[in-house]
Coordinates of C-alpha atoms in Angstrom, one line a residue:
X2 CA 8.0 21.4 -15.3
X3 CA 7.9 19.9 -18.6
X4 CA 10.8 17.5 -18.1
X5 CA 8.8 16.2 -15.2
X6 CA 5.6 15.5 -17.3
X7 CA 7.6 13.6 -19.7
X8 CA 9.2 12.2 -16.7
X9 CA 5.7 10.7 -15.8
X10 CA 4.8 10.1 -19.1
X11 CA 7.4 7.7 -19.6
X12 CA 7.1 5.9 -16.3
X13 CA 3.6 5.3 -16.7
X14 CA 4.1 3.3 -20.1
X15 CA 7.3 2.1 -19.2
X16 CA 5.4 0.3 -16.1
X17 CA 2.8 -0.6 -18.4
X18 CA 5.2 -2.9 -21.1
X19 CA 7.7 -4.4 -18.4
X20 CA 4.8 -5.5 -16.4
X21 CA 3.3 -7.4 -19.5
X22 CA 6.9 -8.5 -20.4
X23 CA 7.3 -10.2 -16.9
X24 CA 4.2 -11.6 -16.9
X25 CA 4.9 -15.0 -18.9
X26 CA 8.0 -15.3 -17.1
X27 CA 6.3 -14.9 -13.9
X28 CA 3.5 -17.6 -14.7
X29 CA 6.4 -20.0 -15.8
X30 CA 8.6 -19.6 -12.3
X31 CA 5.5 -20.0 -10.5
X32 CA 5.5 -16.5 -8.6
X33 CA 1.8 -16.5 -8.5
X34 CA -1.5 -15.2 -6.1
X35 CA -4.7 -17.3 -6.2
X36 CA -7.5 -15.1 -6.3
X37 CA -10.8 -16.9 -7.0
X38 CA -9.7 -19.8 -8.9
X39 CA -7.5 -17.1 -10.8
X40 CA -3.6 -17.0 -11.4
X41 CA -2.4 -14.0 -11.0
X42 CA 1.0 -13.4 -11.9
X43 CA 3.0 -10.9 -9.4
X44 CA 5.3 -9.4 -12.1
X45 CA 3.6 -5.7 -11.6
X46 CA 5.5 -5.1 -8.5
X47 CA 9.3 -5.5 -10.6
X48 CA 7.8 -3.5 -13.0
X49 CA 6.8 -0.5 -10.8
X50 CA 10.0 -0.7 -8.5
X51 CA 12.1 -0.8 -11.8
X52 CA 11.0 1.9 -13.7
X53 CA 10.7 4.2 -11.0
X54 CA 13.9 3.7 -9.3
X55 CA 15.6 4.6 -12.8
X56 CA 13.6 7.3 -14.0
X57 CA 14.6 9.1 -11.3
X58 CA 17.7 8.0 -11.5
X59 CA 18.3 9.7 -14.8
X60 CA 17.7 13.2 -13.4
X61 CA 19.5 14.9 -10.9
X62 CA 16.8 14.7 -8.3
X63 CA 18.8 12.9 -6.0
X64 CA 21.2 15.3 -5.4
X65 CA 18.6 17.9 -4.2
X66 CA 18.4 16.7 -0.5
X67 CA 15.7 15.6 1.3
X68 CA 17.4 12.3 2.0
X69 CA 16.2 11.3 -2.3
X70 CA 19.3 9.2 -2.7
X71 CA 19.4 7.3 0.8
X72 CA 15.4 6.8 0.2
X73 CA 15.8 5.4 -3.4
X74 CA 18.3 2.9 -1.7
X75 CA 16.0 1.8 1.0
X76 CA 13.2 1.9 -0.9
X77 CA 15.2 -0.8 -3.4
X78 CA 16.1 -2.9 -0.2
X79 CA 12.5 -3.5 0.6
X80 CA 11.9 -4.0 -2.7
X81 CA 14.5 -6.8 -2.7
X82 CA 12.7 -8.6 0.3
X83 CA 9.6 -8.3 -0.8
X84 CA 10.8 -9.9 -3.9
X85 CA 12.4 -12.8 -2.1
X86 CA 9.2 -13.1 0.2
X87 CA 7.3 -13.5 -3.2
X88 CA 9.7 -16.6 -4.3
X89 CA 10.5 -18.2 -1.4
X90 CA 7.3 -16.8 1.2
X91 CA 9.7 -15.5 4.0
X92 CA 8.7 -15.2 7.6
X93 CA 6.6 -12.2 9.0
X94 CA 9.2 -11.6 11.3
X95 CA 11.5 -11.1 8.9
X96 CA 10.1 -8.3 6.8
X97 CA 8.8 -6.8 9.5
X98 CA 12.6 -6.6 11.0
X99 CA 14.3 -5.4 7.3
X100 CA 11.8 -3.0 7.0
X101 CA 11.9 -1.4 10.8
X102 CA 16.1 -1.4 9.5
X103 CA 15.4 0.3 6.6
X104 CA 12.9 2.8 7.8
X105 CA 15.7 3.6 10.7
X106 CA 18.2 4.4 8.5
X107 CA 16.1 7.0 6.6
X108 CA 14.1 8.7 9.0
X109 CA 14.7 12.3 9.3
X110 CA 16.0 12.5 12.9
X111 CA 17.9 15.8 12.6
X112 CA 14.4 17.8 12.0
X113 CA 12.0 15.2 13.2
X114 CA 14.5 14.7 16.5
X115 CA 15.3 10.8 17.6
X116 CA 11.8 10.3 19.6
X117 CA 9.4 11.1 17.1
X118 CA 11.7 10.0 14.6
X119 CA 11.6 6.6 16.3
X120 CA 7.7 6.7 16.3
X121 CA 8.1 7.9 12.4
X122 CA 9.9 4.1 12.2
X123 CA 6.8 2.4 13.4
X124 CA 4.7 4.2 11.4
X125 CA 6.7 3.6 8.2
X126 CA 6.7 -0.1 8.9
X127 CA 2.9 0.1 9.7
X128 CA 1.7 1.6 6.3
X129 CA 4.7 -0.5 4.6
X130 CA 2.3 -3.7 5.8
X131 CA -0.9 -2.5 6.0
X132 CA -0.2 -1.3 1.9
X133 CA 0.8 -5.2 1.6
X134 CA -2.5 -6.3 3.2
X135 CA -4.6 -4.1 0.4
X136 CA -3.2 -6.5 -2.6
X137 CA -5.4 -8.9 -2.0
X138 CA -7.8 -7.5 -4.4
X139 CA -8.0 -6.4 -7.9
X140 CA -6.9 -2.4 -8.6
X141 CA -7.2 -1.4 -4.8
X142 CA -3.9 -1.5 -3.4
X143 CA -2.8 0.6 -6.9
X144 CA -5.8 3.0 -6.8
X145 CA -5.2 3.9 -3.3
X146 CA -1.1 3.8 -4.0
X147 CA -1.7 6.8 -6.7
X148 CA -3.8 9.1 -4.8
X149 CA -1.2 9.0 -2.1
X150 CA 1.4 9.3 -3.9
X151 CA -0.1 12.6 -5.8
X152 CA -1.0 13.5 -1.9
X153 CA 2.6 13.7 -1.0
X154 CA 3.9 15.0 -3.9
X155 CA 1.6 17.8 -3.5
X156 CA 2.6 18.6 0.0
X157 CA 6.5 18.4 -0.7
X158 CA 5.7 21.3 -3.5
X159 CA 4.1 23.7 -1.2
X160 CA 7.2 23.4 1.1
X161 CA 9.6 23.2 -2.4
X162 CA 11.0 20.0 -2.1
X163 CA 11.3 19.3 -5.6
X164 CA 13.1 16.1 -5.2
X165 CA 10.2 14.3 -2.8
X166 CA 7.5 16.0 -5.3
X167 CA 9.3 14.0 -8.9
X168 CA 9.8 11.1 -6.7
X169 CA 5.8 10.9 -5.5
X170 CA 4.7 11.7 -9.3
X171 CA 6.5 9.1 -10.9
X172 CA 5.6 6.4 -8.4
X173 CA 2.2 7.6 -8.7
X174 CA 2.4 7.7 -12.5
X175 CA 4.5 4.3 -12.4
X176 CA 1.6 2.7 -10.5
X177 CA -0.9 3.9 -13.2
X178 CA 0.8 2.0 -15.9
X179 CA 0.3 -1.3 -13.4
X180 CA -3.0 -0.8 -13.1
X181 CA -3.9 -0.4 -16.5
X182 CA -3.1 -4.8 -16.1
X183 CA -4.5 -4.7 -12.5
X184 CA -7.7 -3.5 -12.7
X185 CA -10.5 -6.5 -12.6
X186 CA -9.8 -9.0 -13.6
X187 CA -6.2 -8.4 -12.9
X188 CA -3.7 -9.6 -15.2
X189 CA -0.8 -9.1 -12.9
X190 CA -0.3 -7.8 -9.2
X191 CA 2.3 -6.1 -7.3
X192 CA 3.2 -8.8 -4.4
X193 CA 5.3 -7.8 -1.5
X194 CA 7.8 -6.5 -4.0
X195 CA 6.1 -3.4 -5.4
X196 CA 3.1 -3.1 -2.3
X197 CA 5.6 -3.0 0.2
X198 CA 8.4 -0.8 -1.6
X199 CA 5.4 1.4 -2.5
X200 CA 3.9 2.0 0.5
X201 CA 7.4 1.8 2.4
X202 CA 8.7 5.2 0.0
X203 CA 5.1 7.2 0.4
X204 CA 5.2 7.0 4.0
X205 CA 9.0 7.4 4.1
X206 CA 8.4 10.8 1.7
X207 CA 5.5 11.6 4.2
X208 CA 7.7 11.5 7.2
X209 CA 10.0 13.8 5.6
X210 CA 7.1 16.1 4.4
X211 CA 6.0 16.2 8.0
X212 CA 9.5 16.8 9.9
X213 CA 9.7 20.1 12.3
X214 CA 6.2 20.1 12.4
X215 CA 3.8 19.5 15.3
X216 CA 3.4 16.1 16.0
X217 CA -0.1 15.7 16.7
X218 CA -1.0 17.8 13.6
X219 CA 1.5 15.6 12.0
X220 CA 0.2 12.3 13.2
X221 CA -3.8 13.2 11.5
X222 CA -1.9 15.4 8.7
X223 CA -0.3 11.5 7.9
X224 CA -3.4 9.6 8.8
X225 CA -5.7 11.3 6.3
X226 CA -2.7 11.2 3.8
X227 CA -3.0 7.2 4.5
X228 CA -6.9 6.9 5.7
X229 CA -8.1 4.0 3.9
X230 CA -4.4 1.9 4.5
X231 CA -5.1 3.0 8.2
X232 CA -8.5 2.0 8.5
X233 CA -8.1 -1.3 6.9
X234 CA -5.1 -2.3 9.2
X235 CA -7.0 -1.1 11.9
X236 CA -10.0 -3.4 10.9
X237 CA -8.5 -6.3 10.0
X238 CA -6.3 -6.2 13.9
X239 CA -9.3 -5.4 15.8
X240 CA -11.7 -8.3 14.2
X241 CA -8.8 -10.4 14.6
X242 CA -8.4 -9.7 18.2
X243 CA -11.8 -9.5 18.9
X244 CA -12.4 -12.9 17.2
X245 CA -9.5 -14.8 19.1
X246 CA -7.6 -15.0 15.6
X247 CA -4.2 -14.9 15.3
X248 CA -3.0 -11.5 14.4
X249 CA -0.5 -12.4 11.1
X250 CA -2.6 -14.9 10.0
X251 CA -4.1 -14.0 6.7
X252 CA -8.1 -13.6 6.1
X253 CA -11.2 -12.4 4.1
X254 CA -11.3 -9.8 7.0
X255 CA -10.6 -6.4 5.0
X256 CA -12.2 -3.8 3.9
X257 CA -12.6 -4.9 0.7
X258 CA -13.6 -8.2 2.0
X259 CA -16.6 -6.7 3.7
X260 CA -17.5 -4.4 1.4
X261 CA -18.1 -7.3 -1.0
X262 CA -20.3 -9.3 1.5
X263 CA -22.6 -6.0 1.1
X264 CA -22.9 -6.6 -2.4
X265 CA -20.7 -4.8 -4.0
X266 CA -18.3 -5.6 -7.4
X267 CA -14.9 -5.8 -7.5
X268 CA -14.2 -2.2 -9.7
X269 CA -17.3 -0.7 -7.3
X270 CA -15.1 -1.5 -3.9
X271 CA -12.1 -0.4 -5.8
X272 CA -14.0 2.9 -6.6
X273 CA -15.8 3.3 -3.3
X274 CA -12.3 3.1 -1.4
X275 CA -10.6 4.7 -4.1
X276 CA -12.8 7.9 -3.2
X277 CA -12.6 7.6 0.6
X278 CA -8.7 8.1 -0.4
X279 CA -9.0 10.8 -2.4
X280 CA -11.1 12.7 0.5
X281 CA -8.9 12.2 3.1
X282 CA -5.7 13.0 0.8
X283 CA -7.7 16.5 0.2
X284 CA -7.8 17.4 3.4
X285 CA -4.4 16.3 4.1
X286 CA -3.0 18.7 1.2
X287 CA -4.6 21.7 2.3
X288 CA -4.1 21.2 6.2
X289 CA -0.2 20.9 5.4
X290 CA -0.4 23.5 3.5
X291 CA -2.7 25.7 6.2
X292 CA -5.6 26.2 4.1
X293 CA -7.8 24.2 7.0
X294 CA -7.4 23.5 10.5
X295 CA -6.9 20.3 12.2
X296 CA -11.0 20.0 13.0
X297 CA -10.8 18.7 9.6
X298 CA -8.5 16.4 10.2
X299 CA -10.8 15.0 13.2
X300 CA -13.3 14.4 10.8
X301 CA -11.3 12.2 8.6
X302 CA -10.7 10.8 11.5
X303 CA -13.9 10.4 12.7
X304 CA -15.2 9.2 9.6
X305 CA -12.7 6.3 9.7
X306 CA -13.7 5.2 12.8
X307 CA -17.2 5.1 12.0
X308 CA -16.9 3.0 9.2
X309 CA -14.3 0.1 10.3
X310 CA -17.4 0.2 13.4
X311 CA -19.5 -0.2 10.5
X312 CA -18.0 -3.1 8.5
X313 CA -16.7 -4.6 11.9
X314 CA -20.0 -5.9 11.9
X315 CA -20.4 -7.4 8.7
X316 CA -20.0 -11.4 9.5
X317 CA -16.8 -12.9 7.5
X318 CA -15.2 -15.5 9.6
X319 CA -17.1 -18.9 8.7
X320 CA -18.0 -21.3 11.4
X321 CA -14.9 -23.7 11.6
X322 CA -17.2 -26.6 12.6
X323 CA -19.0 -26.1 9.9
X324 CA -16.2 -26.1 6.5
X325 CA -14.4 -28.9 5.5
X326 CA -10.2 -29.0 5.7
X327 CA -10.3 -29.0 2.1
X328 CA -11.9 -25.7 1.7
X329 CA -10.5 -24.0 4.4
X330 CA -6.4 -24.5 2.9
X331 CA -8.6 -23.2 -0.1
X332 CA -9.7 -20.5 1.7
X333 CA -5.6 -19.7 3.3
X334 CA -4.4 -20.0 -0.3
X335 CA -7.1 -17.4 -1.7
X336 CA -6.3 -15.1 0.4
X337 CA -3.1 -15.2 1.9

């Protein structure tokens, strides 16, 4: 118990100097994300992936099963693309490939048997992108990051599965060290590097949470663990679809996006969303760990649905005819 504290303790202010280390080397290499005539430097993401992999690497976690050790591999693999998508800006196709690799090679198929633990693949790489998509702006994609993270540690210590539980509370307390530099105006962000390792090890850690239970309490038990990354995927690919866009094809659709169009600051949307997490990770905890029943789980559900209905409606794609080239590539570089 108390080595784990200090476990978190030092994770959390380890993440907090390496990612002001790396940001001047960063800014100097050029790894950078325009946001509103800002640099931001994407040196948080190293920072996060770094210090977590090797505090838990100094304890014995990994040896306690649960798949720790091939996780903390995979989890580094995606880091390692993400990192080379940050440099060099790979191809959609290509991440999205890696990942699905990555996710099939730690996917609990012995419990979870090979179907659903093929459907636990496309889930992983879902949440793995749709985590990506909520770095666009400042504190959200960490915010959210930390309340799942503390969502999945709590379920793997009902069950006892001490290794998943230190894992989810250093990343969680790893990603409050970045944030401390990310929250607005963000001094540094994660890039695909630590959003995509990040959300690719929570829903990895979820998955084996989940495995040898039902699947369709498993499927909302995972959804309200991952409510607001849901929603916003779901959002941005239905507005896209709906508004002839193409699908990869970055935009000012999100949820944040939206929410900002209503008015709203920066640290308000990152609170507002921040909360909605933090509900649906509630009810996740205590219908994994029985205290509610799965009507609950319809109304996170529920709730979801009503507001991506909601903000669908808020107007965000600008007239084409209407905005020069110029600010248009602006507009790509912003938010891509």
């Amino acid at each position: 118990m108390l080595y784990g504290i200090a476990a978190a303790a030092t994770a959390l202010l380890l993440t907090a100097l390496l990612a002001a280390l790396l940001r001047i080397p960063a800014l100097r290499l050029g790894i950078l994300d325009r946001r509103r005539q800002r640099e931001v430097p994407l040196s948080g993401g190293v920072a996060v992936v770094v210090v977590a992999g090797a505090v838990v690497g100094v304890k014995d976690w990994a040896s306690a099963g649960s798949g720790i050790r091939g996780l903390l591999v995979a989890g580094g693999v995606v880091a390692l693309l993400g990192l080379v998508d940050d440099v060099w800006r790979l191809r959609r196709r290509v991440l999205v490939a890696g990942t699905g690799v990555a996710a099939a090679c730690v996917v609990p198929y012995a419990e979870a048997g090979v179907g659903t633990g093929l459907l636990g693949v496309l889930w992983v790489v879902g949440v793995t992108f749709a985590f990506r998509g909520l770095d666009h702006a400042d504190g959200l994609a960490g915010a959210v990051g930390v309340v799942a993270a503390f969502g999945v540690a709590a379920c793997a210590a009902v069950d006892v599965m001490d290794g998943i539980a230190a894992l989810m509370s250093v990343l969680a307390a790893a990603l409050t060290g970045f944030l401390l530099h990310n929250w607005h105006p963000a001094r540094v962000a994660l890039g695909s590097c630590g959003s995509m390792s990040a959300g690719f090890v929570i829903a990895v850690a979820a998955v084996h949470v989940r495995a040898g239970f039902g699947v369709a309490e498993s499927a909302g038990v995972l959804f309200a663990l991952t409510a607001v990354v849901c929603a916003d995927a779901v959002l941005v690919l239905l507005s896209r679809r709906l508004g002839a866009r193409a699908v990869l094809r970055s935009g000012p659709d999100h949820l944040a996006h939206r929410l900002r169009r209503l008015g709203l600051t920066v640290p308000g949307v990152t609170l507002l969303l921040g909360a909605g997490a933090v509900s649906g990770v509630l009810v996740g905890v205590l219908a994994h760990a029985g205290r509610v029943g799965g009507d609950a789980l319809w109304w996170v559900a529920g709730v979801a649905v009503v507001a991506v209905f909601a903000l669908s409606r808020v107007p965000v794609y600008a007239d084409r005819r209407t905005v020069s080239p110029q600010v248009r590539a602006s507009l790509r570089v912003r938010n891509g």
